[in-house]
XYZ file of C-alpha atoms in Angstrom:
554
model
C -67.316 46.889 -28.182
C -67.060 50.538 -27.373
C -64.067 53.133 -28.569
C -62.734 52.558 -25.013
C -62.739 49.163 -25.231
C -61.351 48.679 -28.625
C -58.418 50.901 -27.714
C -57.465 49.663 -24.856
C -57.717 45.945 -26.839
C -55.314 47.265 -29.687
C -52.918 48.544 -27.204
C -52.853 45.568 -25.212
C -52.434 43.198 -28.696
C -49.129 45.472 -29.911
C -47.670 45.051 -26.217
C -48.060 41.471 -26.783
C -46.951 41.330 -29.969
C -43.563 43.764 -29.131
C -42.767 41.098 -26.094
C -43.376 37.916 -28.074
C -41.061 39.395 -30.985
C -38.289 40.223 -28.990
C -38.274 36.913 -27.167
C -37.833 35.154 -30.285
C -34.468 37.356 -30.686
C -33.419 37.408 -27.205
C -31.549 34.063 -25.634
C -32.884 33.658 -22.163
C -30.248 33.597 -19.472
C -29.089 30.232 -18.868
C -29.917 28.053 -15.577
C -27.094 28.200 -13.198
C -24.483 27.329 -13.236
C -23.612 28.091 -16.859
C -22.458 25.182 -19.301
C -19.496 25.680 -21.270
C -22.350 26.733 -24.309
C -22.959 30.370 -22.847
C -20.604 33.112 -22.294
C -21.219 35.230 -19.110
C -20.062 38.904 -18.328
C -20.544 40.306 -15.198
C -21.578 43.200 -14.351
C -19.656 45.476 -12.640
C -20.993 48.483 -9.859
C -19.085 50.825 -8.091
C -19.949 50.890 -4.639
C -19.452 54.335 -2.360
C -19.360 54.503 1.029
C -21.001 56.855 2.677
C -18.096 57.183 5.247
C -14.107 56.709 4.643
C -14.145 54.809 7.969
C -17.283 53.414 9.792
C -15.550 50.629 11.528
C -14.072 52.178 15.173
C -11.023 50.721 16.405
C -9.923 50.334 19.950
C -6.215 49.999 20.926
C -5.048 48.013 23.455
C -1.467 48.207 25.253
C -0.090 44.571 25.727
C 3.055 43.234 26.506
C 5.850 42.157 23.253
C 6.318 38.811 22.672
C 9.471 38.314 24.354
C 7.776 39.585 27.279
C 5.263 37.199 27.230
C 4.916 34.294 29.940
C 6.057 31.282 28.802
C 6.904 27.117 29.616
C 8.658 24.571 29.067
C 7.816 21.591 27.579
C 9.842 18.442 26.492
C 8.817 16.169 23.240
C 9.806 13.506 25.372
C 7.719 13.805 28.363
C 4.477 14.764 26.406
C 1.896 11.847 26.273
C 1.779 9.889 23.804
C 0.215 7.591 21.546
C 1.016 5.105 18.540
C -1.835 5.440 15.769
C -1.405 4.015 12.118
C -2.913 6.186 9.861
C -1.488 5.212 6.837
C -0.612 8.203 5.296
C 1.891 9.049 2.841
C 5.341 9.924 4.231
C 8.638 10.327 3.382
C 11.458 7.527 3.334
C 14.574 8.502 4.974
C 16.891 8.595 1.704
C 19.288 8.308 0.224
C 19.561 4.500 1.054
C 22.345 2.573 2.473
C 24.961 1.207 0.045
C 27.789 -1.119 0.807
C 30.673 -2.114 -2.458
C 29.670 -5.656 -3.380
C 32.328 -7.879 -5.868
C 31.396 -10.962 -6.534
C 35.231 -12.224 -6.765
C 35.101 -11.792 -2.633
C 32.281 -13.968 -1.697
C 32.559 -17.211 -0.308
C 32.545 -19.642 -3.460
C 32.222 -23.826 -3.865
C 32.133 -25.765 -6.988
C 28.326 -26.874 -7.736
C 27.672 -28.997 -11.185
C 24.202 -29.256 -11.484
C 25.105 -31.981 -14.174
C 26.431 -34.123 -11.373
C 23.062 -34.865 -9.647
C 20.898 -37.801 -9.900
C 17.739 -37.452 -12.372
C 14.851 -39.503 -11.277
C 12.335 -40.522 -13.263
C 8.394 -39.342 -11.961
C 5.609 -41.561 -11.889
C 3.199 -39.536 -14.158
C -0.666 -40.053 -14.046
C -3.119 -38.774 -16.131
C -6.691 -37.606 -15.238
C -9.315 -35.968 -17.154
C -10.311 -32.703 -15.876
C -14.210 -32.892 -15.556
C -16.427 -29.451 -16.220
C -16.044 -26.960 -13.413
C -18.779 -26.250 -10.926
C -19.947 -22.211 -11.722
C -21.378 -19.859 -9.808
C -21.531 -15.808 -9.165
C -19.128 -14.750 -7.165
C -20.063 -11.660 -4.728
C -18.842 -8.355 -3.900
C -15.698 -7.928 -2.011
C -16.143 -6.176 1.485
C -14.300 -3.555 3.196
C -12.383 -5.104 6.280
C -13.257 -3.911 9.662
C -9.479 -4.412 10.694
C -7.801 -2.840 7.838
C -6.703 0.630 7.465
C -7.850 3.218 4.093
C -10.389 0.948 2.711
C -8.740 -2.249 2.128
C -11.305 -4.856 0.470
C -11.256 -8.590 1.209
C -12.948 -12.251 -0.015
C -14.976 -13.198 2.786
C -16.573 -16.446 3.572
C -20.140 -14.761 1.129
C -17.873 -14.290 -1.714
C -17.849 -17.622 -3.000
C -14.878 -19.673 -2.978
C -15.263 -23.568 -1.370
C -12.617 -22.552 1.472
C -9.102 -20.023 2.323
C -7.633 -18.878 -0.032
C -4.301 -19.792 0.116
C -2.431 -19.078 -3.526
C -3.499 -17.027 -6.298
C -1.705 -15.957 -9.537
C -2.951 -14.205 -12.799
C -3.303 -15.869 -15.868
C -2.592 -15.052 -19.252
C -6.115 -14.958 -20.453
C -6.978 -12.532 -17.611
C -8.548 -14.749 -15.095
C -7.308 -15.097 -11.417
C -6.420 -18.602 -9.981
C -6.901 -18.998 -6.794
C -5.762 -22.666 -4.846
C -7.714 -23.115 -1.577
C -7.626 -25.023 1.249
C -9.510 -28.518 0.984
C -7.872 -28.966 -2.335
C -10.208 -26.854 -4.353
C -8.363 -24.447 -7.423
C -10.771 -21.590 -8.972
C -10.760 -19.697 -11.588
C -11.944 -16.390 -11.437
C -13.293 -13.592 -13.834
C -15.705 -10.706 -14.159
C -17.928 -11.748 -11.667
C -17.522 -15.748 -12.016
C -16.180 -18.551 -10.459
C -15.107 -21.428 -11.656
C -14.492 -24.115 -8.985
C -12.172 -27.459 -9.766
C -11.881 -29.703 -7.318
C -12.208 -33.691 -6.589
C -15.179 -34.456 -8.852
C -13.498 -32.541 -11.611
C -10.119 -34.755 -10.862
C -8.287 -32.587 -8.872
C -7.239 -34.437 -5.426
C -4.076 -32.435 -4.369
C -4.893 -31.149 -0.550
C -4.395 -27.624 0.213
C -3.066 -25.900 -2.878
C 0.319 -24.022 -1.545
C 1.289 -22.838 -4.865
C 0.218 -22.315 -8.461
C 2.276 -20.600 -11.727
C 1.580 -20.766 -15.531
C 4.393 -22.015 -17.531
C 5.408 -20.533 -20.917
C 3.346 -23.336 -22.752
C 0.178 -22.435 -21.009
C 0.262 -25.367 -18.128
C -0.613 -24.745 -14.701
C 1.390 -26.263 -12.351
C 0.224 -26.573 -8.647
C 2.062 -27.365 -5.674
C 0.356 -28.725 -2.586
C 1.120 -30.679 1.504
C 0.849 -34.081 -0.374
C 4.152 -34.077 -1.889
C 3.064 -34.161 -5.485
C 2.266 -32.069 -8.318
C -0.145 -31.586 -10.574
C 0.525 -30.038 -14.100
C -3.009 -29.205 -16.034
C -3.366 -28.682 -19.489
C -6.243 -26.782 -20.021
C -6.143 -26.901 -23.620
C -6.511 -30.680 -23.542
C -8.316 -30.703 -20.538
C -6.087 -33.264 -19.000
C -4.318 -32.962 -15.755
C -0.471 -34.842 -15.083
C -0.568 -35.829 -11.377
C 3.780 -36.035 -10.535
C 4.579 -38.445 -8.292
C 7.818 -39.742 -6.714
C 9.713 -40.652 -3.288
C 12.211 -37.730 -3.973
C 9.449 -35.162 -3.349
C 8.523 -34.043 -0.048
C 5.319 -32.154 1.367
C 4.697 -28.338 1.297
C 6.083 -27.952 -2.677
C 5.077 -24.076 -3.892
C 6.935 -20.736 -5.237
C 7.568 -22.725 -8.554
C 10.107 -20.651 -11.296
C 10.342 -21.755 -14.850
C 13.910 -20.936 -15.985
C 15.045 -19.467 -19.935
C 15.619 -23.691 -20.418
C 12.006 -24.617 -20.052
C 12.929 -26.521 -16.224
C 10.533 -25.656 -13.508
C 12.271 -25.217 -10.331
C 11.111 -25.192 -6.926
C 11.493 -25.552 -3.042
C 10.990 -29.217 -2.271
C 11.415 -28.936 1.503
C 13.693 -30.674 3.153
C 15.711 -31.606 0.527
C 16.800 -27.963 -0.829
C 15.403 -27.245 -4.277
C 14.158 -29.576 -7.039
C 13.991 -28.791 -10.163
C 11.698 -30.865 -13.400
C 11.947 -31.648 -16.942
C 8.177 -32.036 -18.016
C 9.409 -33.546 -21.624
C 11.286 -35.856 -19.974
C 9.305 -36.590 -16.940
C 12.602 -36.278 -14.524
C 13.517 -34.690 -11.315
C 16.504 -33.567 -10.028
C 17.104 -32.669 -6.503
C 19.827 -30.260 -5.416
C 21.234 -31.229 -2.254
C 19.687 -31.549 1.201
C 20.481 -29.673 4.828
C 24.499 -30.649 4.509
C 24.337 -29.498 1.181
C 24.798 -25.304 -0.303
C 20.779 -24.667 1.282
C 20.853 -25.086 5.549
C 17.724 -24.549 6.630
C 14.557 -23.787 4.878
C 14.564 -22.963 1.663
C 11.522 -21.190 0.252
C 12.318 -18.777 -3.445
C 14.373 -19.220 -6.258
C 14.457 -16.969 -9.411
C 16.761 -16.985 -12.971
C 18.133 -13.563 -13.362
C 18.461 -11.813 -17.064
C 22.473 -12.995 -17.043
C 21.351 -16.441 -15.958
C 22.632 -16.469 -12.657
C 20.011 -18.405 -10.551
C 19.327 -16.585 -7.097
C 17.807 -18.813 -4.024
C 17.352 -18.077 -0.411
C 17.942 -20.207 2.612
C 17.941 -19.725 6.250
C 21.471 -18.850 6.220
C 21.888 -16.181 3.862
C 21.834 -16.422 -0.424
C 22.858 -18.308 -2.865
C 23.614 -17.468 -6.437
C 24.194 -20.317 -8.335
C 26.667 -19.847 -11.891
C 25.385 -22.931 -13.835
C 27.980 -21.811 -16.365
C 30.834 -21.203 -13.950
C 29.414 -24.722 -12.127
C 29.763 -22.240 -8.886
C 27.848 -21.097 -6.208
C 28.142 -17.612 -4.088
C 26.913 -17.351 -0.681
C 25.910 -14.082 0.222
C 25.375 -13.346 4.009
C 25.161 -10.465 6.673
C 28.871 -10.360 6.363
C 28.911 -8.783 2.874
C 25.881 -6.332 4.139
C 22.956 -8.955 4.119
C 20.238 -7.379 6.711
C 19.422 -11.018 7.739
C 20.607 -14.464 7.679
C 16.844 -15.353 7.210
C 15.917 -14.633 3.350
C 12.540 -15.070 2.003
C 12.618 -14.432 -1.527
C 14.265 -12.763 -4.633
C 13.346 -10.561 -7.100
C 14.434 -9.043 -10.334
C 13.165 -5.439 -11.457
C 12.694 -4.033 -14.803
C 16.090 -1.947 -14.451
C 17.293 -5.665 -13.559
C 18.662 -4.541 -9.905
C 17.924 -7.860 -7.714
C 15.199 -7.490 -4.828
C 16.549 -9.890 -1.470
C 13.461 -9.980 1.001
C 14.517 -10.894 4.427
C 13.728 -11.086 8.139
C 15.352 -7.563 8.622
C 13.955 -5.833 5.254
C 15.067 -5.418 2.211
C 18.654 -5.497 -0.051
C 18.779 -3.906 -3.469
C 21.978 -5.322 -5.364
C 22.740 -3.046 -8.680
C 22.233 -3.830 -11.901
C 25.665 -4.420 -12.175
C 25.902 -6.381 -9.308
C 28.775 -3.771 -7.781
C 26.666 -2.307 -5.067
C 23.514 -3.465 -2.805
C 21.611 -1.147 -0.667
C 19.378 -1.636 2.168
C 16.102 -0.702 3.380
C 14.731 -1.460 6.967
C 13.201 0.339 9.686
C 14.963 3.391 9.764
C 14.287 4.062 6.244
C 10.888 4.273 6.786
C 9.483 0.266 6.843
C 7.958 1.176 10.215
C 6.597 -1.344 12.073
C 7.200 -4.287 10.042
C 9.046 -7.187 11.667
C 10.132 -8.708 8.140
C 9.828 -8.460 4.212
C 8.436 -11.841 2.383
C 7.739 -10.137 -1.208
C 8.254 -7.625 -3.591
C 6.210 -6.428 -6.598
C 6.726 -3.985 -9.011
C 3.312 -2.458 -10.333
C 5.707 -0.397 -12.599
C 9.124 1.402 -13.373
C 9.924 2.917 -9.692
C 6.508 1.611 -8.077
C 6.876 -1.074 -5.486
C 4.970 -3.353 -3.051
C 6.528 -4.378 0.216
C 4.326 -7.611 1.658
C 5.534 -8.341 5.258
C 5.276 -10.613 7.712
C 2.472 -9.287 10.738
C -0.211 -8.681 8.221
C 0.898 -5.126 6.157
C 1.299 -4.013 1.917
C 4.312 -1.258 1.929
C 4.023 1.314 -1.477
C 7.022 2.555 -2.186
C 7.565 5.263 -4.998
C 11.083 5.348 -5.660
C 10.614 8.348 -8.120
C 9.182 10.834 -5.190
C 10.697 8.690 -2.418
C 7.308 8.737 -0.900
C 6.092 5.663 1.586
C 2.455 4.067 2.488
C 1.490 1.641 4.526
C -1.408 -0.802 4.826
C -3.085 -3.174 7.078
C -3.964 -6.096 5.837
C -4.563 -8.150 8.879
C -4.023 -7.822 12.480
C -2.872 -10.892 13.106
C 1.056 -11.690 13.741
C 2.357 -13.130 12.755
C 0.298 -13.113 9.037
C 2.767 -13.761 5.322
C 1.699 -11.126 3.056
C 2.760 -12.895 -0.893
C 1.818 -13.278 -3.839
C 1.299 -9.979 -4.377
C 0.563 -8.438 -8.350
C -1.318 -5.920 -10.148
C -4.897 -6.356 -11.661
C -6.870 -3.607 -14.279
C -8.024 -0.756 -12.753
C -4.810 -0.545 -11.026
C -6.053 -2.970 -8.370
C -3.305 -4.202 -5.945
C -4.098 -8.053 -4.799
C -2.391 -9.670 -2.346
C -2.852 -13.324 -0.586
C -1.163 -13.583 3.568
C -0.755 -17.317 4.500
C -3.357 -17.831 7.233
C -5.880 -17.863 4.602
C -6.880 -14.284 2.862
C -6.828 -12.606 -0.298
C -7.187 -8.222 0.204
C -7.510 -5.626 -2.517
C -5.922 -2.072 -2.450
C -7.316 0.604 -5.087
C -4.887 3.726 -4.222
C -8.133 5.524 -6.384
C -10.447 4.886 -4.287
C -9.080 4.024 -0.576
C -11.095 5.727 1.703
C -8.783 7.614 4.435
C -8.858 6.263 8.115
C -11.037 7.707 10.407
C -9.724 8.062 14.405
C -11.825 8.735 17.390
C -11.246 8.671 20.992
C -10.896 4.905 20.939
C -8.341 5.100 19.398
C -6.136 7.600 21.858
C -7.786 10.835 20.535
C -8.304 13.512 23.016
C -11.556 14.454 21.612
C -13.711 13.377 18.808
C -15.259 17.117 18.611
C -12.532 18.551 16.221
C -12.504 22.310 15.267
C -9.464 23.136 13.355
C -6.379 21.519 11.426
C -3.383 22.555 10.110
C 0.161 20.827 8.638
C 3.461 22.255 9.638
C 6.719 22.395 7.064
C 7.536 18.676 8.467
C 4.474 17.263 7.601
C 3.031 16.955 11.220
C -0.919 17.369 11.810
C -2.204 19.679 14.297
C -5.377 19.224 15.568
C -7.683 21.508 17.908
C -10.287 19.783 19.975
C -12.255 20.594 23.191
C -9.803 18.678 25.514
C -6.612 20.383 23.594
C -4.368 20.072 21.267
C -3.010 16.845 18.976
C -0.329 16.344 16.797
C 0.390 13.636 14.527
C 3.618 13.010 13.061
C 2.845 10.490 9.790
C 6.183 9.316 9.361
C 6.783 8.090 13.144
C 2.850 7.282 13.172
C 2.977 8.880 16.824
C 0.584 10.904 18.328
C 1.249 13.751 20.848
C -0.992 15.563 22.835
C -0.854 19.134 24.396
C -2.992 20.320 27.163
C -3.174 22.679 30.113
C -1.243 20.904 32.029
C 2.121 21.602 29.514
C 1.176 24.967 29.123
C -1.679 25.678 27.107
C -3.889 28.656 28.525
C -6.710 26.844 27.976
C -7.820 23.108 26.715
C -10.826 24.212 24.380
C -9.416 25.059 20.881
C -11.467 26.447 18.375
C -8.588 27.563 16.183
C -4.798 26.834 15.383
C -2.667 29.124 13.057
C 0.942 28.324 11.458
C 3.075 31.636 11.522
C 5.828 32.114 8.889
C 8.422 31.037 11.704
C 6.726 27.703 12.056
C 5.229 28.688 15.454
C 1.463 27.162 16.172
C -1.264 29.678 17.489
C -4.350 28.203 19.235
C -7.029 29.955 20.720
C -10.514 28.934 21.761
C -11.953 30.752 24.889
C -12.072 34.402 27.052
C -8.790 32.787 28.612
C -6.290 33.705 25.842
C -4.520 32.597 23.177
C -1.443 29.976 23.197
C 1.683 29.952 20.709
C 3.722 26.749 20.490
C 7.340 27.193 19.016
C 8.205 23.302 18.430
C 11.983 24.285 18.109
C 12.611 25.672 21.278
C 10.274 23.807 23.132
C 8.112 26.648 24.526
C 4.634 27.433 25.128
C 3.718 31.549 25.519
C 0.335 32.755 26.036
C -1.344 36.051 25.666
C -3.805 36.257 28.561
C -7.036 37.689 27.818
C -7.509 40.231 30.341
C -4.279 41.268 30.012
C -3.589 41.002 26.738
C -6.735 41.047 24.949
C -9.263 42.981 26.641
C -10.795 40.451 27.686
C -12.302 39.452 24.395
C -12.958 35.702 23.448
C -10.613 35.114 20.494
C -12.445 32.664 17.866
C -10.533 33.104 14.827
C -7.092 33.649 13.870
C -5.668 35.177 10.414
């Protein structure tokens, strides 16, 4: 190796040496984006234009607003279109309230004492080993709105659903048709039916007493009580009950009451194996009854077809409450007491709220916000000032008392279609069973928001811009004009050239300070909308605007 050489070597080595040291000293810059590890300053330039000014600005003369041409329109006359979103909107508080004493109602001496007791024919049946099996994933419906799920025919079950409760070991029971009852958890089913020693019919109603026992109610006029524990099942028999037996409520006494039809309400003593029927359609329940429930003062509240009754076992009275005292409907469908202990009175025209005191009851129907419901069957409470609203044409109500906010989903669109049996599973799962056979699943996490299109009345599916006024109402800029959806009235409006707009191609809307809606799109102009007075001006491009073709406004 010559001098050259060897230089140019040893120069070469120390450069090497100088970068590999300093590496070993220097953290490299991180990948972006930056973890919360690393620390990053930016660095900061000064930038200097070579001009004050190199933008060159034209003025235009146009007219003032006031000057502007302008027309008419009427809310009323604009076309329109009914579209269920499901969005959140407010109810229309505060609610209702009428002065409720109890002293005023209509009153009649009832001693429950007084009624015969009849003793059940009691049979006892082994329950065999279930049938298992892996249950499958739910599906989102096709008819539902925000990503409802539902149980269809692939999931598993041996027919309709038709009942369903939770258990207290965290497994679902669910009563179908064909007399089948399953039990269902993390990802299995567990399927009872006639080989197992269940022969019932359709299963119309299940509930876990306090012991543990499940009772079930079916359309064969008996019950069966199973003790899983002892894996035995009590088939009840006797001439005093009638088909279609469900909505069972244990009382504070250990009794299990229920609807038994035609005959009013029934209630059992399991020790003693006796039944007691209260009254029939000359008796205190006309019509149909359906719910009964034991409030925390142990007044026992039951609906009929002609109003409620609360029932003083104490007192050996009974209260009828009906449209008279501020009832929405003769036509009651159930009762329900909340965790503040205010009483819950589903009916055929919404809802009544009685205090906790029982001095006052409110109400809550369709011009609090239950649009488009035609009645209420059930009320849950997922927790303190959360509620669920099932109706009666296939539709779950949320109702957040603390923000007075409203949702609404569809279930079903069949009507009419009983939305019951409605509670809370983990995960904040909301399940809910309708009567024509169907269990659905809400996750308010996870609901996917509706999508619209032109089938469903949309001008256009090409949509360019959005915005939300102070009232909540949606404004939305298409190629054939302009929509707006109000959330809480669920109706869509639509503006087009025809009511005034310069031009039906809208690129871009704008909400002014003063609540006015700007909309332009085209060489033709741009639009402003004042929804108070009614109006539609337009600056006109030639005249206006120089003819320019306004994209964007700021």
């Amino acid at each position: 190796m010559n001098r050259h050489h060897a230089s140019f070597f040893i120069k070469g080595l120390i450069l090497f040496a100088s970068i590999l040291f300093v590496s070993c000293f220097k953290e490299e810059a991180p990948p972006f984006p930056y973890g919360k590890k690393y620390s990053v300053q930016p660095i900061q330039k000064s930038i200097e234009l070579s001009e004050p000014d190199t933008l060159k600005w034209n003025k235009v003369s146009t007219r003032a607003y006031s000057d502007l041409p302008a027309k008419k329109f009427s809310w009323d006359k604009l076309e329109s279109q009914r579209l269920d979103l499901g969005f959140p909107y407010k109810a229309n508080l505060p609610l209702p309230e009428v002065e409720l004493n109890f002293d005023s109602l209509p009153v009649q001496d009832f001693d429950i004492d007084q009624f015969t007791k009849y003793k059940l024919t009691v049979r006892k049946v082994l329950l065999g080993e279930p049938e298992r099996r892996e249950s499958s994933d739910l599906v989102v419906s096709t008819i539902a709105t925000r990503g409802v799920q539902t149980l269809d025919e692939n999931f598993g079950l041996p027919g309709d659903p038709q009942s369903s409760k939770i258990l207290s070991d965290g497994s679902m029971l669910i009563g179908t048709t064909g007399g089948h009852l399953v039990k269902y958890k993390g990802g299995t089913l567990e399927i009872y039916g006639p080989d197992q020693g269940i022969d019932i019919g359709n299963v119309l109603g299940t509930m876990e007493d306090s012991k543990g026992r499940t009772w079930i109610g079916s359309n064969r006029g008996s019950i069966l009580v199973i003790d899983w524990d002892s894996s035995l099942i009590y088939e009840l028999s006797s001439n005093e009950l009638f088909h279609q037996i469900f909505e069972f409520f244990e009382m504070k006494d250990g009794m299990m009451w229920f609807r038994n039809n035609k005959p009013g309400y029934s209630f059992i003593n399991f020790e003693d194996k006796t039944l007691t029927v209260l009254g029939g359609e000359n008796g205190p329940f006309p019509g149909f009854p359906i719910a009964c429930m034991e409030d925390r003062n142990g007044l026992v509240w039951m609906t009929t077809m002609n109003g409620a009754r609360i029932l003083d076992r104490e007192g050996k009275k009974i209260y009828s409450l009906n449209p008279d005292q501020g009832l929405l409907s003769r036509q009651v469908y159930n009762v329900f007491e909340d965790s503040l202990g205010r009483v819950w009175i589903s009916n055929a025209g919404g809802l009544n709220i009685v205090s906790t005191d029982r001095s006052k009851m409110q109400s809550m129907a369709h011009e609090q916000g239950l649009v488009g419901m035609n009645e209420i069957y059930e009320v849950f409470e997922e927790e303190s000032g959360i509620y669920w609203f099932g109706t009666g044409n296939g539709m779950l109500f949320y109702y957040n008392e603390n923000s007075g906010e409203l949702e609404k989903y569809k279930v079903s669109e069949e009507d009419p279609n009983i939305v019951f049996e409605i509670y809370g599973v983990n995960q904040g799962q909301i399940w809910g069973t309708s009567v024509q056979g169907g269990m659905h699943v809400i996750d308010r996490s996870t609901g996917r928001p509706a999508s619209i299109d032109e089938s469903d009345g949309f001008m256009e599916n090409e949509v360019w811009s959005t915005v939300t006024d102070k009232d909540g109402n949606i404004w939305i800029g298409t190629y054939e004009g302009i929509n707006r959806y109000n959330p809480r009235t669920q109706v869509l409006k639509k503006f087009k050239e025809k009511e005034g707009l310069i031009s039906d191609l809208v690129y871009n809307i704008l909400l002014d300070s003063k609540g006015r809606i700007w909309a332009c799109g085209n060489r033709s102009g741009v639009s402003v909308i004042d929804p108070e007075k009614e109006t539609i001006l337009y600056l006109e491009g030639e005249k206006d605007l120089a003819g320019f073709r306004i994209r964007y406004l700021l």
